[in-house]
């Protein structure tokens, strides 16, 4: 059987984003158990039905990446107790039909959710709102385990580079659970 392909989507465009670093760490944890790639969607325009068809090149590119993936692993911060606008915008694009004959690319895709915050519980609400969005689109959500890592700075050096020492076992637990979940939900 072909190797599982996991696509990571980070809900922050910040260069030294904790959530991006968590995604990179997750890729290391996955190791050779699956292919693992981070989606770059920084060039996706704001959703506007006036430019929806034909799809802008950036949208076509991210749709192709989603289509090729067996599972989508979200890593998101919380903005004002909700999902960051950049991620909502991406999901809005991905929720739309490609053409009259092709299905929407997120339907049925296994999804896992994680997040890290400098605060205490921030990312939990963002993840809840993300669940609401992606369940409406009919993704297959792994509701447990989800990962909420608090106090990011305690697991980072003074330059903001994460070490994640204390969280490593939880990341491993979620990685294995997601691999099993994808396997169990393979078409
Ligand atoms: C935040 N932040 C934040 N944190 C939180 O715990 N609850 C919240 O509601 C918010 N709201 C919020 C809104 C906006 C517009 C910004 C820019 C930030 C702080 C946020 O969690 C922090 O900046 C994280 O470090 C962002 O994640 P990355 O970029 O490090 O992955």
Short mmCIF file of C-alpha atoms in Angstrom, two decimals, residues 7 37-45 55-69 90 93-94 98 105:
data_model
loop_
_atom_site.label_atom_id
_atom_site.label_comp_id
_atom_site.label_asym_id
_atom_site.label_seq_id
_atom_site.Cartn_x
_atom_site.Cartn_y
_atom_site.Cartn_z
CA UNK A 7 -0.69 17.81 4.61
CA UNK A 37 4.27 18.49 3.89
CA UNK A 38 3.38 22.02 5.02
CA UNK A 39 0.93 23.87 2.82
CA UNK A 40 2.04 27.34 1.75
CA UNK A 41 -1.12 29.34 1.12
CA UNK A 42 0.17 32.85 1.77
CA UNK A 43 -0.62 33.85 -1.82
CA UNK A 44 -4.29 32.78 -1.75
CA UNK A 45 -6.42 35.88 -2.37
CA UNK A 55 -9.83 29.58 -9.98
CA UNK A 56 -6.82 31.82 -9.30
CA UNK A 57 -3.53 29.90 -9.74
CA UNK A 58 -2.82 29.87 -5.98
CA UNK A 59 -6.23 28.35 -5.28
CA UNK A 60 -5.76 25.69 -7.96
CA UNK A 61 -2.38 24.83 -6.43
CA UNK A 62 -3.70 24.41 -2.87
CA UNK A 63 -6.68 22.39 -4.13
CA UNK A 64 -4.29 20.00 -5.90
CA UNK A 65 -2.24 19.63 -2.70
CA UNK A 66 -5.39 18.82 -0.68
CA UNK A 67 -6.57 16.35 -3.30
CA UNK A 68 -3.26 14.48 -3.14
CA UNK A 69 -3.32 14.24 0.67
CA UNK A 90 -8.56 29.31 2.90
CA UNK A 93 -12.04 28.67 -0.99
CA UNK A 94 -11.60 24.94 -0.40
CA UNK A 98 -13.99 22.84 -8.42
CA UNK A 105 -11.73 18.69 -2.20
#
